Short mmCIF file of C-alpha atoms in Angstrom, two decimals:
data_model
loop_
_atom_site.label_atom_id
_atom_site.label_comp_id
_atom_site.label_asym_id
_atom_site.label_seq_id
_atom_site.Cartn_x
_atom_site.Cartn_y
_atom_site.Cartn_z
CA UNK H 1 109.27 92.60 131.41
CA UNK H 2 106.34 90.91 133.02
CA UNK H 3 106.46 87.69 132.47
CA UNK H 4 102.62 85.42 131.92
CA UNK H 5 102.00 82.65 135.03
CA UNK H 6 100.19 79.63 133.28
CA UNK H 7 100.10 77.61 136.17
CA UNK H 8 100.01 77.77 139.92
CA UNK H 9 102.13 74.90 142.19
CA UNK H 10 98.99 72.40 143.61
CA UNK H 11 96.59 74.04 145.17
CA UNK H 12 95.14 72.49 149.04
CA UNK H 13 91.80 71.89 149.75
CA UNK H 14 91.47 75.37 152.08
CA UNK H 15 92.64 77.06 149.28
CA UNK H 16 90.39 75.77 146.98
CA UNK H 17 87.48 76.43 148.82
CA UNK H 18 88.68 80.22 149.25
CA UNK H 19 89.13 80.92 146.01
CA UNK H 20 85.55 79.06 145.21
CA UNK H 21 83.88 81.43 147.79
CA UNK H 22 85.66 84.29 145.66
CA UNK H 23 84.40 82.56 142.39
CA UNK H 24 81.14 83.06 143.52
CA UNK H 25 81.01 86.12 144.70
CA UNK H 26 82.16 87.11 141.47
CA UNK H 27 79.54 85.92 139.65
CA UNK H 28 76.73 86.59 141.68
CA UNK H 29 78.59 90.42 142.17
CA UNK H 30 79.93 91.38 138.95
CA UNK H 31 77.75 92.07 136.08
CA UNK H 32 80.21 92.60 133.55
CA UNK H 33 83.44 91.82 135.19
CA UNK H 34 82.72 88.17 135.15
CA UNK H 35 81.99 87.63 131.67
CA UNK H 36 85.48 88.56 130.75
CA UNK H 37 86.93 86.39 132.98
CA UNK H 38 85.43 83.45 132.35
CA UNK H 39 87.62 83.15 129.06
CA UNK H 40 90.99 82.90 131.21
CA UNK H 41 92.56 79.71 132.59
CA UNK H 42 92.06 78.17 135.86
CA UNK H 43 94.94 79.46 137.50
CA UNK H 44 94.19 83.25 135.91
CA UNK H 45 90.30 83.01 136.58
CA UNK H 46 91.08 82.28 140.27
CA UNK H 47 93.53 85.26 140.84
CA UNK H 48 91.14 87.32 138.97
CA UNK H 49 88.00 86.40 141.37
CA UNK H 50 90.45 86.82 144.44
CA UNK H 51 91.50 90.70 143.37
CA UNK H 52 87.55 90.95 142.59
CA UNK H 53 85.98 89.98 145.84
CA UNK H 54 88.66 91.51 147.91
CA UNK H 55 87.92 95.05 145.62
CA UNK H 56 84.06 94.50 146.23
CA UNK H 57 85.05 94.23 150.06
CA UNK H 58 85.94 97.41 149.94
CA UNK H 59 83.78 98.91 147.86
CA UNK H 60 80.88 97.72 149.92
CA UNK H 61 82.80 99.50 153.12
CA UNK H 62 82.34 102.27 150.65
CA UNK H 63 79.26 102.39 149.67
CA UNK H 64 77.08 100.98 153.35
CA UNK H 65 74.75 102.69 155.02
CA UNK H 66 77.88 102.59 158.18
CA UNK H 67 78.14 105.86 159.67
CA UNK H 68 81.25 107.56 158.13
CA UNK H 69 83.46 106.96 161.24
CA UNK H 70 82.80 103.28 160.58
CA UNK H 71 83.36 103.27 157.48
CA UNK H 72 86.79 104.99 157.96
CA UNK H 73 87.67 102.11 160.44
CA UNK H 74 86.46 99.59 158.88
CA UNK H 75 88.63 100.34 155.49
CA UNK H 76 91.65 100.65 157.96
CA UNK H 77 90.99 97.41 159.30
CA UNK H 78 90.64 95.80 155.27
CA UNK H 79 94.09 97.74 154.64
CA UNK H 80 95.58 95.77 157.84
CA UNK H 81 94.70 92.57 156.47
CA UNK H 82 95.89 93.33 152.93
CA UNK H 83 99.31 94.53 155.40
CA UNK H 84 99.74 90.80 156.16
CA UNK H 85 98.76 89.47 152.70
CA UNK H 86 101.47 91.21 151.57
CA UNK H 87 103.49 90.63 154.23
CA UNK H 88 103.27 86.92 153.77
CA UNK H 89 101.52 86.21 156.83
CA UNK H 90 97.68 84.80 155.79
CA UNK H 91 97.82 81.04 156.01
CA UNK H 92 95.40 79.10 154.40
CA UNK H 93 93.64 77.84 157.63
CA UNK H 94 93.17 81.29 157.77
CA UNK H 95 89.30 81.90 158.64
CA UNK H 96 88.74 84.83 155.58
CA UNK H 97 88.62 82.96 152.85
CA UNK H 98 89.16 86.14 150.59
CA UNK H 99 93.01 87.19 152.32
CA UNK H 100 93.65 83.04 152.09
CA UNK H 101 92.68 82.89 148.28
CA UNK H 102 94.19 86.83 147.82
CA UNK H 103 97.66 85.32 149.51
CA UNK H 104 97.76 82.55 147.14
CA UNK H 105 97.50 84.67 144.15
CA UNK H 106 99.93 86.91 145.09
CA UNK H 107 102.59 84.08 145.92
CA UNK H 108 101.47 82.30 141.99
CA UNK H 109 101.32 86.07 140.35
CA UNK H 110 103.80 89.13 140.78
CA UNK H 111 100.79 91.07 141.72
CA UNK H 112 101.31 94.53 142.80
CA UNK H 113 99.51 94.43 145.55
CA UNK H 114 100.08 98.02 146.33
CA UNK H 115 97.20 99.19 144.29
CA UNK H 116 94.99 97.63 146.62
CA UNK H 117 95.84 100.36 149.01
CA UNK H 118 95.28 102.76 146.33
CA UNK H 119 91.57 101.39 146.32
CA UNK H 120 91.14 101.94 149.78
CA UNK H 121 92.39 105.50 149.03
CA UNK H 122 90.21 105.98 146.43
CA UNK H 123 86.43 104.34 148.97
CA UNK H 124 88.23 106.87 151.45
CA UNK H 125 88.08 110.21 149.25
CA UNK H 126 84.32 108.79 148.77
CA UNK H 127 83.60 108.25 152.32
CA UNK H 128 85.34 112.29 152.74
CA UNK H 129 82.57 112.92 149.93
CA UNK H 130 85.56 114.71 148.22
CA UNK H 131 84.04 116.42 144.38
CA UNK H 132 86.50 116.95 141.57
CA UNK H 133 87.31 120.75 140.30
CA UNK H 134 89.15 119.50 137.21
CA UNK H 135 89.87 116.25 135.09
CA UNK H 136 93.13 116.14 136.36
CA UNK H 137 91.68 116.24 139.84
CA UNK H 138 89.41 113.75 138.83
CA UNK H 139 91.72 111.01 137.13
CA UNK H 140 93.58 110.87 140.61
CA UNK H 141 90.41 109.49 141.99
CA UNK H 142 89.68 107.33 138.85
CA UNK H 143 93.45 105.92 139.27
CA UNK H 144 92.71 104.74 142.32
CA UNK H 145 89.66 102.83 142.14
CA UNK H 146 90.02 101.71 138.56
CA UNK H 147 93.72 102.28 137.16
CA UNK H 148 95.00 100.70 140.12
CA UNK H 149 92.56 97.82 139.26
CA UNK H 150 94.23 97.85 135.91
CA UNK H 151 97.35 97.39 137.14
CA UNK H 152 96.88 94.64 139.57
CA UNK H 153 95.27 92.61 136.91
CA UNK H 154 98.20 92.76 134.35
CA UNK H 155 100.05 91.64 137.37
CA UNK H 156 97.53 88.22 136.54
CA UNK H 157 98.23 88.48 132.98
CA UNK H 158 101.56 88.75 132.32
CA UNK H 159 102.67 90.09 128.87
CA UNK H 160 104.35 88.15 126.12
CA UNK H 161 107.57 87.09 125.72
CA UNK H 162 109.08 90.03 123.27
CA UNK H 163 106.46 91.84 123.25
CA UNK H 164 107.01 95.42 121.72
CA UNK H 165 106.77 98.47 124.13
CA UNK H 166 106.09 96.04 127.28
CA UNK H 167 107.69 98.03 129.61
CA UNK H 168 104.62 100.75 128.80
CA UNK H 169 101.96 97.88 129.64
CA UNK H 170 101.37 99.08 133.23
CA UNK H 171 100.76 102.71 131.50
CA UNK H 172 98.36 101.43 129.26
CA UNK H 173 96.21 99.04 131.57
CA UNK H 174 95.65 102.08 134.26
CA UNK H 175 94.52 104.28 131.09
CA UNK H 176 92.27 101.45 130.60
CA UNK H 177 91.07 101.47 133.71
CA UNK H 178 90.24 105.03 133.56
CA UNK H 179 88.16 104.82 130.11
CA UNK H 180 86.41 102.42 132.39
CA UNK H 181 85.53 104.39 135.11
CA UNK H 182 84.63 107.32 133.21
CA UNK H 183 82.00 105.00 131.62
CA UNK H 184 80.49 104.25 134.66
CA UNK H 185 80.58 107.65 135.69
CA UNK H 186 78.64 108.67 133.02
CA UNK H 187 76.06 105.25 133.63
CA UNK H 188 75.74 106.25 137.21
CA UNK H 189 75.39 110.09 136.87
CA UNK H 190 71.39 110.32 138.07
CA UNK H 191 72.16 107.22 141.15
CA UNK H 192 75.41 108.82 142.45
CA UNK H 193 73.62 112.28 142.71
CA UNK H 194 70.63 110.95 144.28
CA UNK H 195 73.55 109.55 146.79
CA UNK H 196 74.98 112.98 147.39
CA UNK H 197 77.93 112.24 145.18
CA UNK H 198 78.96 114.11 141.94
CA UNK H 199 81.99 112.89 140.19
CA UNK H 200 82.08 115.16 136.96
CA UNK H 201 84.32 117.53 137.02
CA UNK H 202 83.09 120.46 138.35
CA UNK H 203 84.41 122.76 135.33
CA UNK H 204 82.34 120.66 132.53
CA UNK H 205 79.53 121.09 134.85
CA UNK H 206 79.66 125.03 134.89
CA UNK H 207 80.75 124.71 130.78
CA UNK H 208 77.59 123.13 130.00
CA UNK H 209 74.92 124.40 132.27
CA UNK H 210 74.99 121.34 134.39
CA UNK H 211 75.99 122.78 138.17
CA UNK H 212 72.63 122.48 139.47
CA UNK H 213 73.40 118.37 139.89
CA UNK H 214 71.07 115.62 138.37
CA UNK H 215 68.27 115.00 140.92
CA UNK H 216 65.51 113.98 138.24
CA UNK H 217 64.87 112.60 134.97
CA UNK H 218 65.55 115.47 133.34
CA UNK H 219 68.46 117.61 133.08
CA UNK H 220 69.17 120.98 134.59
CA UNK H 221 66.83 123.56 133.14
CA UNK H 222 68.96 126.00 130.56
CA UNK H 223 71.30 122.85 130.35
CA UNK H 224 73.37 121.36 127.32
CA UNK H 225 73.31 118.18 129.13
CA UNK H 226 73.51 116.16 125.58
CA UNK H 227 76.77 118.60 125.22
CA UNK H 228 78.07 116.99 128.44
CA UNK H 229 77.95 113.60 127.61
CA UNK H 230 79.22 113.70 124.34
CA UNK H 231 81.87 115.55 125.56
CA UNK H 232 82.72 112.82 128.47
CA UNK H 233 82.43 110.29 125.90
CA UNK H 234 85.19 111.75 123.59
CA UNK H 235 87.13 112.02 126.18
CA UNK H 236 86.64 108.15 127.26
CA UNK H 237 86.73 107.28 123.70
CA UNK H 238 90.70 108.49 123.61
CA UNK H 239 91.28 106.91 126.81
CA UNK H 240 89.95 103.70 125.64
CA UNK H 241 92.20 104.26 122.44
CA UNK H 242 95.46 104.30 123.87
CA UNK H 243 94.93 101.88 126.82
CA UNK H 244 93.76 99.63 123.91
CA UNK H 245 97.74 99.98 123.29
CA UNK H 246 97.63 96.81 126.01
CA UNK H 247 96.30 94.31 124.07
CA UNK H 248 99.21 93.48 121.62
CA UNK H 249 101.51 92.38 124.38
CA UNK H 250 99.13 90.22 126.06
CA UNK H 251 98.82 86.21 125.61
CA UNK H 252 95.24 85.18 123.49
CA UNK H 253 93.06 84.16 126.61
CA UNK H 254 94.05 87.40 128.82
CA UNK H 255 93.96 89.56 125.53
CA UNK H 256 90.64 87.81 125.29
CA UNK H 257 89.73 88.82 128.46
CA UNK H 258 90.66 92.45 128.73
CA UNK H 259 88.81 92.93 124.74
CA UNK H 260 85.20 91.58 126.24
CA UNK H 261 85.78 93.52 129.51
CA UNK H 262 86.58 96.22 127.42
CA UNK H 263 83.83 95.40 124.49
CA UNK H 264 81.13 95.51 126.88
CA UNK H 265 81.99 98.91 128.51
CA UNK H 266 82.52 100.36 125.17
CA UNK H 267 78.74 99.39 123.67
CA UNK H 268 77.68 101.03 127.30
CA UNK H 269 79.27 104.31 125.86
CA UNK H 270 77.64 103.80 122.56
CA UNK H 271 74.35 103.61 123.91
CA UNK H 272 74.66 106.73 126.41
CA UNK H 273 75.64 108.44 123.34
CA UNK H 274 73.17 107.77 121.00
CA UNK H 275 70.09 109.07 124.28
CA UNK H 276 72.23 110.88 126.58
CA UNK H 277 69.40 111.34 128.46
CA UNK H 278 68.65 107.66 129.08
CA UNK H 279 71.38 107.73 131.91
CA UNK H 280 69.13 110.24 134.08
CA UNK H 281 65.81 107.82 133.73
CA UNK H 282 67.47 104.94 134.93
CA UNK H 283 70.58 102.59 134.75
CA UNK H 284 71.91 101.61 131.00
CA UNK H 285 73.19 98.36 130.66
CA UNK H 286 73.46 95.60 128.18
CA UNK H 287 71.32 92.58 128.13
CA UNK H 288 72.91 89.38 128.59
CA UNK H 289 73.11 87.85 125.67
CA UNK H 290 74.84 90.96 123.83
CA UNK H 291 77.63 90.67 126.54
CA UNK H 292 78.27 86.69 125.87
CA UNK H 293 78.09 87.73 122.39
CA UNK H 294 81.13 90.26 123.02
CA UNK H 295 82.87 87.75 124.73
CA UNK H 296 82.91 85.13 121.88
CA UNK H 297 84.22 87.76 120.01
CA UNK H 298 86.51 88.79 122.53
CA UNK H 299 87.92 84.59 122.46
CA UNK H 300 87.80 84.48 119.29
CA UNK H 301 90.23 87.75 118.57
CA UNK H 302 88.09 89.73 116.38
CA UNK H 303 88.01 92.32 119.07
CA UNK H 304 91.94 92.08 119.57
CA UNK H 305 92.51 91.96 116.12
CA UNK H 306 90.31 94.90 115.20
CA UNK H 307 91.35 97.01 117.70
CA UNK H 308 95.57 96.00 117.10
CA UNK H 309 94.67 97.35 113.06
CA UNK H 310 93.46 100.71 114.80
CA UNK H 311 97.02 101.15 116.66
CA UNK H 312 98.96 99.70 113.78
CA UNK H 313 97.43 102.94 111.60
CA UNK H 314 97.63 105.39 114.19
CA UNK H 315 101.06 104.81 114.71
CA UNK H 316 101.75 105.00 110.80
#
């Protein structure tokens, strides 16, 4: 079983300061990854913004204006310092304040650090400019950049003591991850083609009229584009279903956490639903105050409890 960390031992001033630089560039960086968590403890919060800005590291490699050559050495060079993170050898007079704050959480958390190089895979079969035939070719990228991501943070959370079917909570948090990436898949469609990239697979492309690619505000001429999306969305719907399986076995403040992380990607999937076509005239995204609001709810377990009554009957 994993087991929750509540506390870390006392942490030094170089330390502190690390993890602060990671705190901000959490909140300045992530737009909904930081409302979720804000509702953790100290100890959690800090482990959280250390996986975060060490992620966005690479995902900036990623996503530069580097020629691809660079790019490639530069994410070899990020997957050499995560080598000595994990290797035990970052100290924290360190001068990257991300490995020394990344070092610390992984001595206070059993964090699988591993799926960090799974991230790195996952920038790299961007940086190749690699396109996806199938789903199942596609959820071996989405694994990467955002099941891995799952998995790393349960290694923050912990589950609870006793906690029914724990040993599938690793299962469930990358299938989470993946309802997560499809959303922003979906979100990004019209920005990622006007990078060159297209993520969808190729095969729900040709089956709705869609291969031509999303260059405009429109969609494809002859298209079922509206066909496309809600057929993505079902599909993310069921992913967020089962990987909603997590949030039983986790402790109130992560469950918290994980159900306004969740919340907030989930009313992104509503919306591209109800004007499919809103995703090729610009980004989608919930205001502000909608996302706090889905955070209260989120600490205050209406989210967790809703959700656990869904399970509870679909298991019956």
């Amino acid at each position: 079983m994993i087991r929750s960390v509540e506390s870390t031992p006392h942490v030094s001033a170089p330390v502190l300061a690390a993890y602060r630089y990671c705190e901000t560039v959490t909140g300045q960086q992530a737009r909904n990854f930081a409302y979720g968590i804000r509702l953790l403890p100290t100890p959690k919060r800090r482990a959280m913004s250390a996986l975060y800005a060490f992620s966005r590291r690479v995902d900036d490699i990623g996503d530069g204006e580097l020629p691809d050559d660079v790019k490639v050495a530069r994410l070899e060079e990020t997957r050499a310092l995560l080598t000595r993170v994990h290797a035990g050898e970052v100290e924290e007079d360190d001068t990257d304040p991300v490995a020394v704050a990344l070092a610390d959480a992984a001595r206070a958390f059993p964090i699988p650090l591993g799926g960090l190089d799974e991230l790195i895979d996952g920038v790299q079969m961007d940086v190749r400019g690699e396109s996806y035939e199938t789903w199942d070719d596609l959820k071996v990228y989405c694994r990467c950049v955002a099941g891995a991501i799952g998995r790393l943070s349960l290694g923050v959370f912990g589950t609870e003591p006793g906690a029914r079917g724990a040993e599938r909570a690793p299962e469930y948090a990358d299938t989470l991850g993946l309802a997560l990436q499809l959303t922003n898949i979906l979100r990004d469609v019209r920005e990622d083609a006007e990078g060159g990239r297209t993520y969808l697979p190729s095969d729900d492309l040709a089956k709705f009229g869609c291969s031509a690619g999303f260059a405009g505000p429109t969609p494809p001429e002859g298209s079922d584009f509206a066909g496309l999306v809600h057929f993505e969305v079902r599909r993310a719907r069921a992913l967020f279903a089962e990987g909603y399986r997590l949030l039983p076995m986790l402790d109130r403040r992560s469950g918290a956490c994980v159900a306004a992380m969740a919340g907030i990607y989930r009313r992104l999937l509503d919306r591209i639903e109800r004007d499919p076509e809103a995703v090729l005239r610009g980004r989608v995204s919930l205001p502000g105050r909608e996302k706090a609001y889905v955070a209260v709810r989120g600490l205050s377990g209406l989210d967790t409890r809703h959700v656990t009554r869904q399970t509870l009957r679909r298991r019956a």
